[in-house]
Short mmCIF file of C-alpha atoms and ligand atoms in Angstrom, two decimals:
data_model
loop_
_atom_site.label_atom_id
_atom_site.label_comp_id
_atom_site.label_asym_id
_atom_site.label_seq_id
_atom_site.Cartn_x
_atom_site.Cartn_y
_atom_site.Cartn_z
CA MET A 1 23.03 7.15 6.91
CA LYS A 2 22.09 3.48 7.26
CA ILE A 3 18.50 2.40 7.41
CA ALA A 4 17.14 -1.07 8.34
CA PHE A 5 14.38 -1.78 5.82
CA PHE A 6 11.85 -4.37 6.99
CA ASP A 7 9.37 -6.50 4.98
CA ALA A 8 11.48 -5.85 1.84
CA LYS A 9 10.16 -7.15 -1.48
CA PRO A 10 12.09 -7.44 -4.76
CA TYR A 11 10.02 -4.60 -6.27
CA ASP A 12 11.06 -2.23 -3.46
CA LYS A 13 14.82 -2.36 -4.00
CA PRO A 14 15.48 -0.74 -7.43
CA SER A 15 13.71 2.55 -6.61
CA PHE A 16 15.00 2.75 -3.03
CA ASP A 17 18.60 1.96 -4.09
CA LYS A 18 18.40 4.62 -6.82
CA GLN A 19 16.85 7.34 -4.63
CA GLY A 20 19.07 6.45 -1.64
CA ALA A 21 22.27 6.65 -3.70
CA GLU A 22 21.42 10.24 -4.72
CA LYS A 23 20.99 11.28 -1.07
CA GLY A 24 23.69 9.28 0.71
CA ILE A 25 21.27 6.87 2.38
CA SER A 26 21.90 3.14 2.25
CA PHE A 27 19.38 0.41 3.01
CA LYS A 28 19.86 -2.98 4.60
CA TYR A 29 16.95 -5.02 3.25
CA TYR A 30 15.35 -7.57 5.59
CA GLU A 31 12.61 -9.81 4.23
CA THR A 32 11.22 -10.32 7.71
CA LYS A 33 8.65 -7.98 9.16
CA LEU A 34 9.46 -5.73 12.08
CA ASN A 35 8.05 -7.02 15.34
CA GLU A 36 9.23 -7.82 18.89
CA ASP A 37 11.18 -10.87 17.69
CA THR A 38 13.04 -9.07 14.88
CA VAL A 39 13.54 -5.57 16.26
CA ASP A 40 17.17 -6.28 17.27
CA LEU A 41 18.07 -6.45 13.56
CA ALA A 42 17.85 -2.66 13.70
CA ALA A 43 20.83 -2.43 16.13
CA GLY A 44 23.48 -0.05 14.76
CA TYR A 45 21.24 1.57 12.18
CA ASP A 46 20.21 5.22 12.13
CA GLY A 47 16.59 4.49 11.42
CA VAL A 48 14.05 1.84 10.35
CA CYS A 49 11.82 1.81 7.29
CA VAL A 50 8.54 -0.15 7.52
CA PHE A 51 5.37 -0.93 5.58
CA VAL A 52 1.71 -1.60 6.42
CA ASN A 53 2.03 -4.97 8.13
CA ASP A 54 5.08 -4.33 10.30
CA THR A 55 4.25 -4.13 14.03
CA VAL A 56 5.38 -0.97 15.73
CA ASN A 57 3.85 -1.46 19.18
CA ALA A 58 5.02 -0.21 22.56
CA ALA A 59 7.57 -3.00 23.04
CA VAL A 60 9.12 -2.44 19.60
CA ILE A 61 9.24 1.31 20.12
CA ASP A 62 10.91 0.92 23.53
CA ARG A 63 13.52 -1.48 22.14
CA LEU A 64 14.26 0.82 19.17
CA ALA A 65 14.72 3.74 21.59
CA GLU A 66 16.99 1.63 23.87
CA MET A 67 19.18 0.83 20.83
CA GLY A 68 19.41 4.50 19.92
CA VAL A 69 17.21 4.24 16.83
CA THR A 70 15.06 7.35 16.79
CA VAL A 71 13.63 7.50 13.27
CA LEU A 72 10.78 5.45 11.86
CA ALA A 73 10.11 6.03 8.18
CA LEU A 74 6.80 4.59 7.05
CA ARG A 75 6.78 3.94 3.33
CA CYS A 76 3.00 4.14 3.24
CA ALA A 77 0.22 6.62 4.08
CA GLY A 78 -1.66 4.70 6.82
CA PHE A 79 -0.08 4.47 10.26
CA ASN A 80 -2.61 2.35 12.17
CA ASN A 81 0.19 -0.23 12.77
CA VAL A 82 2.13 2.29 14.89
CA ASP A 83 1.30 3.00 18.54
CA MET A 84 1.51 6.75 17.92
CA LYS A 85 0.76 7.66 21.50
CA HIS A 86 3.67 5.57 22.76
CA ALA A 87 5.95 6.70 19.98
CA PHE A 88 5.53 10.39 20.84
CA GLY A 89 8.76 11.69 22.39
CA LYS A 90 10.69 8.52 21.56
CA LEU A 91 10.59 8.13 17.77
CA HIS A 92 10.36 10.55 14.92
CA VAL A 93 7.67 9.00 12.75
CA MET A 94 7.38 10.10 9.16
CA ARG A 95 5.16 8.82 6.37
CA VAL A 96 4.40 9.14 2.68
CA PRO A 97 1.08 10.97 2.85
CA ALA A 98 0.37 10.60 -0.88
CA TYR A 99 2.14 8.69 -3.61
CA SER A 100 -0.53 7.95 -6.14
CA PRO A 101 -4.16 8.25 -5.19
CA TYR A 102 -4.79 7.25 -8.80
CA ALA A 103 -3.19 3.82 -8.23
CA VAL A 104 -5.54 2.94 -5.41
CA ALA A 105 -8.70 4.53 -6.87
CA GLU A 106 -8.10 2.89 -10.28
CA HIS A 107 -7.59 -0.50 -8.57
CA ALA A 108 -10.90 -0.05 -6.72
CA ILE A 109 -12.60 0.62 -10.07
CA ALA A 110 -10.79 -2.35 -11.67
CA LEU A 111 -12.19 -4.60 -8.93
CA LEU A 112 -15.67 -3.07 -9.30
CA LEU A 113 -15.75 -3.55 -13.08
CA ALA A 114 -14.35 -7.09 -12.86
CA SER A 115 -16.93 -7.93 -10.19
CA VAL A 116 -20.13 -6.53 -11.75
CA ARG A 117 -19.27 -7.88 -15.25
CA HIS A 118 -17.90 -11.18 -13.89
CA ILE A 119 -14.57 -10.76 -15.72
CA HIS A 120 -12.79 -13.00 -13.17
CA ARG A 121 -15.13 -15.88 -13.98
CA ALA A 122 -15.21 -15.27 -17.75
CA TYR A 123 -11.41 -15.27 -17.85
CA ILE A 124 -11.23 -18.74 -16.22
CA ARG A 125 -14.05 -20.07 -18.45
CA SER A 126 -12.59 -18.96 -21.75
CA ARG A 127 -9.17 -20.43 -20.89
CA ASP A 128 -11.02 -23.76 -20.78
CA PHE A 129 -12.82 -22.94 -24.08
CA ASN A 130 -16.06 -22.68 -22.16
CA PHE A 131 -17.74 -19.83 -23.99
CA SER A 132 -21.09 -20.10 -22.23
CA LEU A 133 -22.50 -16.81 -20.97
CA SER A 134 -24.73 -18.50 -18.43
CA GLY A 135 -24.48 -16.77 -15.05
CA LEU A 136 -22.45 -13.87 -16.36
CA THR A 137 -25.22 -11.23 -16.54
CA GLY A 138 -23.91 -8.00 -15.06
CA PHE A 139 -25.41 -4.56 -14.54
CA ASP A 140 -24.69 -1.06 -15.86
CA LEU A 141 -22.81 1.27 -13.57
CA TYR A 142 -24.48 4.21 -15.31
CA GLY A 143 -27.19 5.66 -13.13
CA LYS A 144 -26.24 3.62 -10.05
CA THR A 145 -25.61 5.26 -6.71
CA VAL A 146 -22.16 4.87 -5.21
CA GLY A 147 -21.53 5.67 -1.53
CA VAL A 148 -17.98 6.83 -0.79
CA ILE A 149 -16.84 6.78 2.85
CA GLY A 150 -13.77 9.04 3.14
CA THR A 151 -13.35 11.81 0.59
CA GLY A 152 -9.65 12.47 0.96
CA ARG A 153 -7.02 12.09 -1.78
CA ILE A 154 -8.10 8.57 -2.91
CA GLY A 155 -11.82 8.97 -2.30
CA ARG A 156 -11.86 12.10 -4.52
CA VAL A 157 -10.16 10.37 -7.46
CA PHE A 158 -12.56 7.48 -7.05
CA ILE A 159 -15.51 9.92 -7.12
CA ASP A 160 -14.19 11.59 -10.29
CA ILE A 161 -13.98 8.25 -12.04
CA CYS A 162 -17.50 7.25 -10.88
CA ARG A 163 -18.86 10.54 -12.18
CA GLY A 164 -17.28 9.67 -15.53
CA PHE A 165 -19.40 6.50 -15.57
CA GLY A 166 -22.54 8.59 -14.98
CA MET A 167 -22.99 7.33 -11.41
CA LYS A 168 -24.69 9.32 -8.60
CA VAL A 169 -22.31 9.99 -5.77
CA LEU A 170 -23.19 10.05 -2.07
CA ALA A 171 -20.38 10.70 0.37
CA TYR A 172 -19.61 10.57 4.07
CA ASP A 173 -16.58 12.09 5.75
CA LYS A 174 -15.91 13.11 9.34
CA PHE A 175 -14.40 16.30 7.93
CA PRO A 176 -16.49 17.19 4.85
CA ALA A 177 -14.82 19.18 2.07
CA ALA A 178 -16.52 22.37 0.89
CA ASP A 179 -16.24 21.56 -2.85
CA LEU A 180 -18.08 18.27 -2.39
CA GLU A 181 -20.99 19.91 -0.56
CA GLY A 182 -24.27 18.53 -1.83
CA HIS A 183 -22.90 15.00 -1.92
CA TYR A 184 -22.57 14.47 1.84
CA VAL A 185 -25.21 12.46 3.69
CA SER A 186 -25.25 10.69 7.06
CA LEU A 187 -23.67 7.25 7.19
CA ASP A 188 -27.10 5.69 7.67
CA GLU A 189 -28.46 7.42 4.55
CA LEU A 190 -25.37 6.31 2.61
CA PHE A 191 -25.95 2.70 3.69
CA GLU A 192 -29.66 2.86 2.84
CA LYS A 193 -29.31 4.43 -0.66
CA SER A 194 -26.11 3.10 -2.16
CA ASP A 195 -25.92 0.35 -4.76
CA ILE A 196 -22.15 0.31 -4.31
CA ILE A 197 -20.15 1.32 -1.24
CA SER A 198 -16.46 2.07 -1.38
CA LEU A 199 -14.26 2.61 1.67
CA HIS A 200 -11.54 5.30 1.57
CA CYS A 201 -11.19 6.43 5.16
CA PRO A 202 -8.29 5.57 7.49
CA LEU A 203 -8.54 2.83 10.13
CA THR A 204 -9.04 4.40 13.52
CA ASP A 205 -10.84 3.42 16.74
CA GLU A 206 -13.84 5.22 15.30
CA THR A 207 -13.83 3.57 11.88
CA TYR A 208 -13.01 0.02 13.12
CA HIS A 209 -15.71 -2.33 11.71
CA THR A 210 -17.65 0.47 10.01
CA ILE A 211 -19.10 -2.39 7.97
CA ASN A 212 -20.64 -4.68 10.54
CA GLU A 213 -23.81 -6.73 11.07
CA LYS A 214 -25.92 -3.67 11.92
CA SER A 215 -24.68 -1.42 9.09
CA LEU A 216 -25.06 -4.31 6.60
CA GLU A 217 -28.70 -4.73 7.64
CA LYS A 218 -29.30 -1.10 6.62
CA CYS A 219 -27.87 -1.62 3.12
CA LYS A 220 -29.79 -2.32 -0.05
CA ASP A 221 -30.15 -5.95 -0.98
CA GLY A 222 -27.41 -6.90 -3.43
CA VAL A 223 -25.11 -4.00 -2.41
CA VAL A 224 -21.57 -4.20 -3.78
CA LEU A 225 -18.82 -3.54 -1.20
CA ILE A 226 -15.34 -2.34 -2.16
CA ASN A 227 -12.56 -2.13 0.44
CA THR A 228 -9.19 -0.90 -0.72
CA SER A 229 -8.45 0.96 2.54
CA ARG A 230 -7.76 -1.17 5.58
CA GLY A 231 -9.11 -4.67 6.38
CA ALA A 232 -10.45 -3.95 9.84
CA LEU A 233 -12.88 -1.38 8.49
CA VAL A 234 -14.97 -4.47 7.68
CA ASP A 235 -16.08 -7.17 10.12
CA ALA A 236 -15.18 -10.08 7.82
CA GLU A 237 -17.45 -12.60 9.57
CA ALA A 238 -20.42 -10.23 9.29
CA LEU A 239 -19.59 -9.77 5.59
CA LEU A 240 -19.44 -13.49 5.08
CA SER A 241 -22.87 -13.94 6.68
CA ALA A 242 -24.30 -11.10 4.56
CA ILE A 243 -22.94 -12.73 1.41
CA LYS A 244 -24.49 -16.05 2.39
CA SER A 245 -27.88 -14.35 3.08
CA ARG A 246 -27.61 -12.58 -0.36
CA LYS A 247 -27.69 -9.14 1.33
CA VAL A 248 -24.30 -8.39 -0.22
CA GLY A 249 -24.31 -8.97 -3.92
CA ALA A 250 -20.52 -8.83 -4.35
CA ALA A 251 -17.43 -7.91 -2.38
CA CYS A 252 -14.16 -6.52 -3.80
CA LEU A 253 -11.47 -6.77 -1.15
CA ASP A 254 -7.88 -5.58 -1.55
CA VAL A 255 -7.44 -5.66 2.23
CA TYR A 256 -8.47 -8.11 4.90
CA GLU A 257 -8.65 -7.83 8.65
CA GLU A 258 -6.24 -10.71 9.31
CA GLU A 259 -4.00 -10.08 6.32
CA ALA A 260 -0.81 -9.38 8.22
CA ASP A 261 0.56 -12.96 8.19
CA LEU A 262 -0.83 -13.89 4.75
CA PHE A 263 -0.80 -11.07 2.25
CA PHE A 264 2.30 -10.28 0.17
CA GLU A 265 3.47 -13.86 0.61
CA ASP A 266 3.07 -17.06 -1.41
CA ASN A 267 0.93 -19.36 0.78
CA SER A 268 0.03 -21.76 -2.07
CA GLU A 269 1.95 -24.62 -0.50
CA HIS A 270 0.23 -24.30 2.86
CA ILE A 271 -3.12 -25.30 4.30
CA MET A 272 -5.20 -22.13 4.72
CA GLU A 273 -5.92 -21.89 8.44
CA ASP A 274 -8.14 -18.81 8.16
CA ASP A 275 -11.60 -20.25 7.54
CA VAL A 276 -13.25 -16.87 6.97
CA LEU A 277 -10.81 -15.89 4.25
CA ALA A 278 -10.96 -19.34 2.67
CA ARG A 279 -14.76 -19.14 2.57
CA LEU A 280 -14.76 -15.62 1.19
CA ILE A 281 -12.33 -16.58 -1.56
CA SER A 282 -14.52 -19.59 -2.42
CA MET A 283 -17.48 -17.33 -3.22
CA PRO A 284 -18.09 -16.58 -6.94
CA ASN A 285 -19.06 -13.00 -6.09
CA VAL A 286 -15.99 -12.12 -4.07
CA ILE A 287 -12.69 -10.91 -5.55
CA VAL A 288 -9.69 -10.71 -3.21
CA THR A 289 -6.38 -9.06 -4.16
CA SER A 290 -3.41 -9.04 -1.85
CA HIS A 291 -3.17 -5.36 -0.84
CA GLN A 292 -1.90 -4.50 -4.29
CA ALA A 293 -3.91 -1.36 -4.95
CA PHE A 294 -0.80 0.82 -4.43
CA LEU A 295 1.40 -1.28 -6.72
CA THR A 296 2.10 0.78 -9.82
CA GLU A 297 5.42 1.95 -11.20
CA GLU A 298 4.52 5.54 -10.51
CA ALA A 299 3.55 4.82 -6.93
CA LEU A 300 6.70 2.80 -6.19
CA GLU A 301 8.87 5.60 -7.54
CA ASN A 302 7.00 8.23 -5.53
CA ILE A 303 7.11 6.15 -2.35
CA ALA A 304 10.89 5.73 -2.57
CA GLU A 305 11.47 9.38 -3.46
CA THR A 306 9.35 10.76 -0.60
CA THR A 307 10.70 8.28 1.95
CA VAL A 308 14.29 9.10 1.04
CA ASN A 309 13.52 12.86 1.10
CA ASN A 310 11.86 12.46 4.50
CA LEU A 311 14.97 10.73 5.87
CA HIS A 312 17.30 13.24 4.23
CA ASP A 313 15.35 16.20 5.56
CA HIS A 314 15.32 14.75 9.04
CA PHE A 315 19.08 13.99 9.11
CA THR A 316 20.21 17.17 7.44
CA LYS A 317 17.67 19.78 8.62
CA GLY A 318 16.45 18.17 11.84
CA GLN A 319 12.89 18.37 10.63
CA CYS A 320 10.60 16.85 8.04
CA PRO A 321 7.27 18.12 6.75
CA ASN A 322 5.88 14.59 6.63
CA GLU A 323 6.55 13.89 10.30
CA LEU A 324 3.57 12.69 12.29
CA CYS A 325 2.91 14.18 15.70
CA TYR A 326 0.60 12.89 18.38
CA ARG A 327 -1.20 16.06 19.33
CA GLY A 328 -4.54 16.47 21.11
CA GLY A 329 -4.97 12.71 21.22
CA THR A 330 -4.60 12.21 17.50
CA ALA A 331 -1.85 11.86 14.97
CA VAL A 332 -1.38 14.80 12.63
CA ASP A 333 1.15 15.81 10.03
CA CYS A 334 3.76 18.08 11.61
CA LYS A 335 3.72 21.43 9.89
CA ASP A 336 6.14 23.35 12.09
CA GLY A 337 9.17 21.15 12.28
CA LYS A 338 10.09 20.11 15.80
CA CYS A 339 7.89 17.36 17.08
CA PHE A 340 9.81 16.77 20.29
P1 NAI B 1 -6.57 10.97 3.16
O1 NAI B 1 -6.05 11.27 4.50
O2 NAI B 1 -6.29 11.87 2.02
O3 NAI B 1 -8.16 10.80 3.24
C1 NAI B 1 -8.82 10.13 4.27
C2 NAI B 1 -10.20 10.78 4.42
O4 NAI B 1 -10.90 10.03 5.47
C3 NAI B 1 -10.14 12.22 4.86
O5 NAI B 1 -10.98 13.02 4.08
C4 NAI B 1 -10.62 12.17 6.32
O6 NAI B 1 -11.32 13.34 6.73
C5 NAI B 1 -11.56 10.99 6.26
N1 NAI B 1 -11.88 10.44 7.59
C6 NAI B 1 -11.11 10.46 8.72
N2 NAI B 1 -11.76 9.91 9.74
C7 NAI B 1 -12.95 9.53 9.24
C8 NAI B 1 -14.10 8.88 9.79
N3 NAI B 1 -14.15 8.55 11.12
N4 NAI B 1 -15.17 8.65 9.01
C9 NAI B 1 -15.16 9.00 7.69
N5 NAI B 1 -14.12 9.60 7.09
C10 NAI B 1 -13.03 9.85 7.87
O7 NAI B 1 -6.09 9.50 2.84
P2 NAI B 1 -5.99 8.76 1.42
O8 NAI B 1 -4.64 9.01 0.81
O9 NAI B 1 -7.17 9.08 0.64
O10 NAI B 1 -6.01 7.22 1.89
C11 NAI B 1 -7.15 6.65 2.44
C12 NAI B 1 -6.82 5.28 3.00
O11 NAI B 1 -6.49 4.39 1.94
C13 NAI B 1 -5.56 5.26 3.90
O12 NAI B 1 -5.87 5.64 5.25
C14 NAI B 1 -5.11 3.87 3.82
O13 NAI B 1 -5.66 3.13 4.81
C15 NAI B 1 -5.67 3.37 2.46
N6 NAI B 1 -4.65 3.04 1.50
C16 NAI B 1 -4.67 1.78 0.93
C17 NAI B 1 -3.74 1.42 -0.01
C18 NAI B 1 -3.73 0.11 -0.68
O14 NAI B 1 -2.75 -0.31 -1.35
N7 NAI B 1 -4.78 -0.70 -0.58
C19 NAI B 1 -2.67 2.38 -0.42
C20 NAI B 1 -2.80 3.69 0.18
C21 NAI B 1 -3.72 4.01 1.09
#
């Protein structure tokens, strides 16, 4: 089987080549992202493999179907970049529901620790032999209240780590889990009581701009915001205003609403056109990483293994347990095989 692999990066190839060779699946690696202009590169392939910033809208889906490509293998968990409603009945969409929740949760904690202890600033200073401590006063995480929005695989690991620091945990989830009972509060209460807020829910119509001007007003002064989930959960302009007004004490961002044309690429030779991102990055209390929370050796290996298994299951058995179906107006993992 031949798969057109879009938005390929050097770190993707070793694990995909290894896993693919074991299962008779070969990949043609394209550095370009999948979108309406590039979709024809998939002609003659059995399927396409995409990541978080590829565009799988109605036009792309229709063109793939016209070319006889019927399989879309997402090598990520989130699928907000796929028009699932339009894909239903045309494309078999499969994903990697979990590859290392530890990778993402640990990155969120790394950002939090760096931020509250000003490690990013201290690192730059000491490289210049500036050993002054002025302006580097942090605060203890012990005893602080952390609000976790989304208590799925990643949110849970994040909560476990926070408990290890002796933090109090408040949580909000649309579908609360029984074993975390006692931690759940309303979103408003979470905003009002949390010293730190970390986002671990998917991006949906409902969660779009969860962090906005109004919700930020409800937050404690000096709240620390962590977003390792999806950029559009946060209204970046509202965040910038709240940083300027000192409402937000620090922001740790692994994702950004307008990241699609910027993140994962070297833009150091270009003028930054995005004024909001440029201003955020200029702030001493903002740390931005380039959607790298997933990037561990373990996660890359798991991503390749599950993606290849998904494709292999689909082509050999005609079904795949990690297929997404658009049922009842929402996308769900397919548990019973045939999606259409
Ligand atoms: P998951 O599906 O295990 O957990 C998501 C949780 O969010 C579930 O408990 C669900 O009930 C909850 N949820 C759904 N709708 C909600 C709503 N309206 N309000 C509050 N909670 C809601 O997903 P997982 O594996 O924990 O991943 C979470 C997110 O992390 C993904 O959707 C993805 O966007 C992001 N992610 C980011 C990565 C990175 O490299 N920065 C890597 C992997 C995932």
